[in-house]
C-alpha cells in the first residue's frame, strides 16, 4: 500500500511539473526578414525589398517594392494581374481580388489615410469592376519621388516573406493584406524593375500592420547597405529580433548596443519624428528651436537642414576642417574637399557630427555617414540646404542611415539606433540569411 501511495505522489509531482513547464512555455515570436537592395540608376539612391506576390492563381513571383517609411498605403503594379483573374479569384482567396466601394473595408481604408494627401483630388466611385458590375474602390496614391498623385484600385492581396524563429531557421510566411493596384504610369522616376511602394510608416495600413498582433511584435528594424552590389544587401526585420551580424558580431545581438529615443507623432503624417535640441560639432552646439520638427526619410538621399540651421552647420564644419584643401562645390552640396592631392588619395579626417536629442541621448554621425565621395578627386559634406521655409527643420536622409541599424519600436514608441556599425567591425551587408 505504501508503494502504491508513493507511486501516485511521484506521478502527481511529475504531472504538476510538466503542467508548470507547459504553462511557462511561450512559442517563439517569428521575425520576418527581407533583404534590402540599393538602387543607383534613379536620380538619387533608393532602396527596395523583394516580396513575392501572386502572379497566378497557384504561383507567386518576386516584385521589388520601394521602401517608404512615410507612405500610408502599400501599392504596386498589379492591375493586369488583377484583370486576368477577376472571375476565378474569390474575395479572400489566394490571389489579387478587388474591393468593392460597397465593402466596409473601402470606407475604412479611405477614412484612415485620405487626409494625409491633401494635394490629391477627391476619389469618386464612378468606375465599375469588370464582370460583377459593382463599383470599384479607388484610392489616391502619391509618387514619393515626383509628388504626383494618381488613382489606384484597392484590393485584397497575398504576399510571401521569410519568417525566422532563430538565426538558422527560416520558412515562407503568407498573410492577406490591403494594397492598391496602380497603373504602370504611376511609377515614373522609379529605379528599373521597382514596381511597388512598401509602406512602413505608422499607418494602420502599412505593411507590418498586417503581421503585428498576430505573429510578431510591433517592431521594425532597418539596416540600409552602403553598396549597391546585389551580393551585399542590407536587411529589413519585422519583429523583435534577435539581430545578429557577422563577422565580428556573429554571436552578439546588435540590440545590446542600441541607444533609444522617443518617437514623436505628427498630426499630418504617418512618418517617424524625433526631438532634436542641437547639432554638436567638436563640442560646439548649434541650437535647434523647440518648435522645429525632425523627420526620418528613406526617400531623401541626404539630410536636409532648414537654411538658418544649414548655414550655421556649414560655417562651424568649415572652421574645424580648415586644414583640409577645399574643392569646388558640387551641387547640391556647398562644402567640398579635395581627396586626391599630388597623386595620392587622401581620406578627409573630420570630426563627428552629433544630434543632441531631447531626452539627453546622442545620435553620432561619423565620417562614413557625413562625407560623401563624389568623384575620385572630390568628397563633400553630405548635408543639403532645405530652404528657408521647409515644412520640417531637419529631414534625416538615407546616407546618414547606411550601415546603421534603426529599430522602430511601435510597442514602446521609441527609435533605437546603433550609430555606424563600421566602428563595430561589421555592416548592414553582414547579416547572413542562410
Short mmCIF file of C-alpha atoms in Angstrom, two decimals, residues 28-239:
data_model
loop_
_atom_site.label_atom_id
_atom_site.label_comp_id
_atom_site.label_asym_id
_atom_site.label_seq_id
_atom_site.Cartn_x
_atom_site.Cartn_y
_atom_site.Cartn_z
CA UNK A 28 8.81 31.80 -30.30
CA UNK A 29 7.71 35.05 -31.90
CA UNK A 30 8.89 34.92 -35.51
CA UNK A 31 10.86 37.72 -37.10
CA UNK A 32 10.08 38.40 -40.76
CA UNK A 33 13.14 39.10 -42.89
CA UNK A 34 13.53 40.88 -46.25
CA UNK A 35 16.79 41.69 -47.99
CA UNK A 36 17.31 45.37 -48.87
CA UNK A 37 18.88 46.40 -52.18
CA UNK A 38 20.32 49.80 -53.08
CA UNK A 39 19.49 51.28 -56.49
CA UNK A 40 21.74 53.88 -58.10
CA UNK A 41 20.03 54.10 -61.50
CA UNK A 42 17.47 56.71 -60.35
CA UNK A 43 18.10 60.43 -59.77
CA UNK A 44 19.12 59.66 -56.18
CA UNK A 45 19.99 56.39 -54.39
CA UNK A 46 16.89 54.46 -53.35
CA UNK A 47 16.26 51.17 -51.59
CA UNK A 48 13.88 48.30 -52.18
CA UNK A 49 12.78 44.97 -50.77
CA UNK A 50 11.72 41.99 -52.84
CA UNK A 51 8.39 40.47 -51.84
CA UNK A 52 6.67 37.60 -53.56
CA UNK A 53 3.19 38.49 -54.80
CA UNK A 54 0.57 36.42 -56.63
CA UNK A 55 1.07 36.42 -60.39
CA UNK A 56 -1.16 33.43 -61.00
CA UNK A 57 -3.81 31.52 -59.10
CA UNK A 58 -1.21 28.98 -57.95
CA UNK A 59 2.06 30.88 -58.33
CA UNK A 60 3.98 33.64 -56.52
CA UNK A 61 6.52 35.81 -58.35
CA UNK A 62 9.04 38.29 -56.89
CA UNK A 63 8.33 42.01 -57.14
CA UNK A 64 10.55 44.88 -55.96
CA UNK A 65 8.98 47.49 -53.65
CA UNK A 66 10.46 50.90 -52.89
CA UNK A 67 10.97 51.36 -49.13
CA UNK A 68 8.98 54.37 -47.90
CA UNK A 69 8.65 54.92 -44.14
CA UNK A 70 6.18 57.77 -44.74
CA UNK A 71 3.65 56.16 -47.15
CA UNK A 72 0.18 55.43 -45.73
CA UNK A 73 -0.62 52.52 -48.01
CA UNK A 74 1.08 49.72 -49.97
CA UNK A 75 0.63 49.99 -53.73
CA UNK A 76 2.10 48.24 -56.73
CA UNK A 77 1.71 47.47 -60.43
CA UNK A 78 -0.85 44.68 -60.47
CA UNK A 79 -3.89 45.79 -62.50
CA UNK A 80 -3.07 43.44 -65.38
CA UNK A 81 -2.80 40.50 -62.98
CA UNK A 82 -5.99 41.55 -61.23
CA UNK A 83 -7.93 41.80 -64.52
CA UNK A 84 -6.63 38.43 -65.66
CA UNK A 85 -8.10 36.59 -62.69
CA UNK A 86 -11.11 38.73 -61.88
CA UNK A 87 -13.58 35.88 -62.43
CA UNK A 88 -11.84 32.99 -60.68
CA UNK A 89 -10.45 34.91 -57.71
CA UNK A 90 -12.57 34.58 -54.53
CA UNK A 91 -12.93 37.58 -52.26
CA UNK A 92 -10.48 36.27 -49.65
CA UNK A 93 -8.71 33.81 -51.92
CA UNK A 94 -5.07 33.32 -52.76
CA UNK A 95 -4.71 35.98 -55.42
CA UNK A 96 -5.33 39.65 -56.09
CA UNK A 97 -9.01 40.46 -55.78
CA UNK A 98 -10.77 43.85 -55.85
CA UNK A 99 -12.50 45.68 -53.02
CA UNK A 100 -15.96 46.98 -53.88
CA UNK A 101 -16.94 50.53 -52.92
CA UNK A 102 -19.85 48.91 -51.06
CA UNK A 103 -17.42 46.95 -48.88
CA UNK A 104 -16.91 48.39 -45.39
CA UNK A 105 -13.15 47.98 -45.92
CA UNK A 106 -13.27 50.60 -48.69
CA UNK A 107 -14.64 53.28 -46.36
CA UNK A 108 -12.35 52.20 -43.55
CA UNK A 109 -9.17 52.50 -45.61
CA UNK A 110 -10.15 55.80 -47.22
CA UNK A 111 -11.05 57.45 -43.93
CA UNK A 112 -7.80 56.30 -42.33
CA UNK A 113 -5.39 57.82 -44.83
CA UNK A 114 -7.01 60.17 -47.35
CA UNK A 115 -6.45 63.41 -45.42
CA UNK A 116 -2.71 62.68 -45.42
CA UNK A 117 -2.57 63.59 -49.14
CA UNK A 118 -4.39 66.95 -49.30
CA UNK A 119 -2.82 67.74 -52.69
CA UNK A 120 -4.61 64.82 -54.34
CA UNK A 121 -8.03 65.12 -55.97
CA UNK A 122 -11.00 63.58 -54.13
CA UNK A 123 -11.75 60.00 -55.13
CA UNK A 124 -15.06 59.01 -56.71
CA UNK A 125 -16.90 55.73 -57.27
CA UNK A 126 -17.54 56.32 -60.95
CA UNK A 127 -15.85 53.17 -62.32
CA UNK A 128 -17.18 49.64 -62.08
CA UNK A 129 -15.49 46.32 -61.55
CA UNK A 130 -15.30 44.03 -64.57
CA UNK A 131 -17.85 41.21 -64.79
CA UNK A 132 -19.54 41.89 -61.42
CA UNK A 133 -20.68 45.41 -62.31
CA UNK A 134 -20.05 46.58 -58.72
CA UNK A 135 -18.37 49.93 -58.20
CA UNK A 136 -14.63 49.87 -57.62
CA UNK A 137 -12.85 51.37 -54.60
CA UNK A 138 -10.36 53.91 -55.96
CA UNK A 139 -7.78 55.37 -53.57
CA UNK A 140 -5.22 58.09 -54.10
CA UNK A 141 -1.55 57.17 -54.24
CA UNK A 142 1.28 59.69 -54.29
CA UNK A 143 4.56 59.08 -56.09
CA UNK A 144 7.18 59.80 -53.37
CA UNK A 145 9.72 60.92 -55.99
CA UNK A 146 7.69 63.17 -58.30
CA UNK A 147 4.98 64.04 -55.72
CA UNK A 148 2.35 63.45 -58.41
CA UNK A 149 -0.98 61.87 -57.46
CA UNK A 150 -2.80 59.12 -59.28
CA UNK A 151 -5.70 56.83 -58.56
CA UNK A 152 -5.33 53.14 -57.80
CA UNK A 153 -7.86 50.39 -57.04
CA UNK A 154 -7.92 48.93 -53.55
CA UNK A 155 -7.62 45.16 -53.42
CA UNK A 156 -7.07 42.13 -51.23
CA UNK A 157 -3.55 40.82 -51.80
CA UNK A 158 -1.36 37.95 -50.63
CA UNK A 159 2.42 38.04 -50.26
CA UNK A 160 5.28 35.87 -49.03
CA UNK A 161 8.14 37.00 -46.81
CA UNK A 162 10.61 34.91 -44.86
CA UNK A 163 9.98 34.07 -41.20
CA UNK A 164 12.80 33.40 -38.74
CA UNK A 165 12.29 31.61 -35.43
CA UNK A 166 16.00 31.63 -34.72
CA UNK A 167 19.12 32.63 -36.56
CA UNK A 168 19.29 29.39 -38.56
CA UNK A 169 15.61 28.66 -39.23
CA UNK A 170 13.59 30.37 -41.94
CA UNK A 171 10.37 29.48 -43.69
CA UNK A 172 7.89 31.20 -46.02
CA UNK A 173 5.08 33.13 -44.38
CA UNK A 174 1.89 34.26 -46.10
CA UNK A 175 -0.64 36.87 -44.98
CA UNK A 176 -3.52 38.65 -46.69
CA UNK A 177 -3.43 42.45 -46.76
CA UNK A 178 -4.98 45.54 -48.29
CA UNK A 179 -2.92 47.10 -51.05
CA UNK A 180 -3.72 49.15 -54.14
CA UNK A 181 -3.26 48.22 -57.78
CA UNK A 182 -1.80 51.18 -59.68
CA UNK A 183 -1.20 51.61 -63.42
CA UNK A 184 2.37 51.32 -64.68
CA UNK A 185 2.43 55.06 -65.43
CA UNK A 186 2.36 55.74 -61.67
CA UNK A 187 5.96 54.57 -61.24
CA UNK A 188 7.76 57.32 -63.16
CA UNK A 189 11.29 58.08 -61.92
CA UNK A 190 11.43 54.78 -60.03
CA UNK A 191 14.54 52.60 -60.35
CA UNK A 192 14.32 49.96 -63.05
CA UNK A 193 12.41 46.83 -62.03
CA UNK A 194 10.91 48.56 -58.98
CA UNK A 195 7.13 48.45 -59.39
CA UNK A 196 5.72 48.97 -55.94
CA UNK A 197 5.81 51.09 -52.78
CA UNK A 198 6.35 49.34 -49.47
CA UNK A 199 4.65 51.47 -46.82
CA UNK A 200 6.50 51.06 -43.50
CA UNK A 201 5.01 54.02 -41.65
CA UNK A 202 2.81 54.25 -38.54
CA UNK A 203 -0.28 53.91 -40.72
CA UNK A 204 -2.77 51.16 -39.82
CA UNK A 205 -2.35 50.02 -43.45
CA UNK A 206 1.44 49.92 -43.51
CA UNK A 207 2.91 46.57 -44.48
CA UNK A 208 3.95 45.47 -40.99
CA UNK A 209 0.48 46.23 -39.58
CA UNK A 210 -0.83 43.06 -41.22
CA UNK A 211 1.60 40.94 -39.20
CA UNK A 212 1.50 42.82 -35.91
CA UNK A 213 -0.58 41.47 -33.04
CA UNK A 214 -0.76 38.16 -34.89
CA UNK A 215 2.70 36.66 -35.14
CA UNK A 216 5.20 39.44 -34.48
CA UNK A 217 5.69 42.37 -32.14
CA UNK A 218 5.07 45.86 -33.47
CA UNK A 219 8.75 46.42 -34.26
CA UNK A 220 10.68 47.15 -37.47
CA UNK A 221 14.46 47.10 -37.82
CA UNK A 222 16.04 48.63 -40.93
CA UNK A 223 19.69 48.35 -41.97
CA UNK A 224 20.45 50.08 -45.30
CA UNK A 225 23.51 48.89 -47.24
CA UNK A 226 26.14 51.39 -48.38
CA UNK A 227 26.94 49.40 -51.53
CA UNK A 228 24.71 48.56 -54.48
CA UNK A 229 26.04 45.09 -55.30
CA UNK A 230 23.21 42.52 -55.26
CA UNK A 231 25.56 40.16 -53.42
CA UNK A 232 25.85 42.58 -50.46
CA UNK A 233 22.30 43.57 -49.49
CA UNK A 234 21.09 45.16 -46.30
CA UNK A 235 18.22 43.76 -44.28
CA UNK A 236 14.75 44.64 -43.02
CA UNK A 237 13.37 42.83 -39.98
CA UNK A 238 9.69 42.74 -38.99
CA UNK A 239 9.74 41.70 -35.35
#
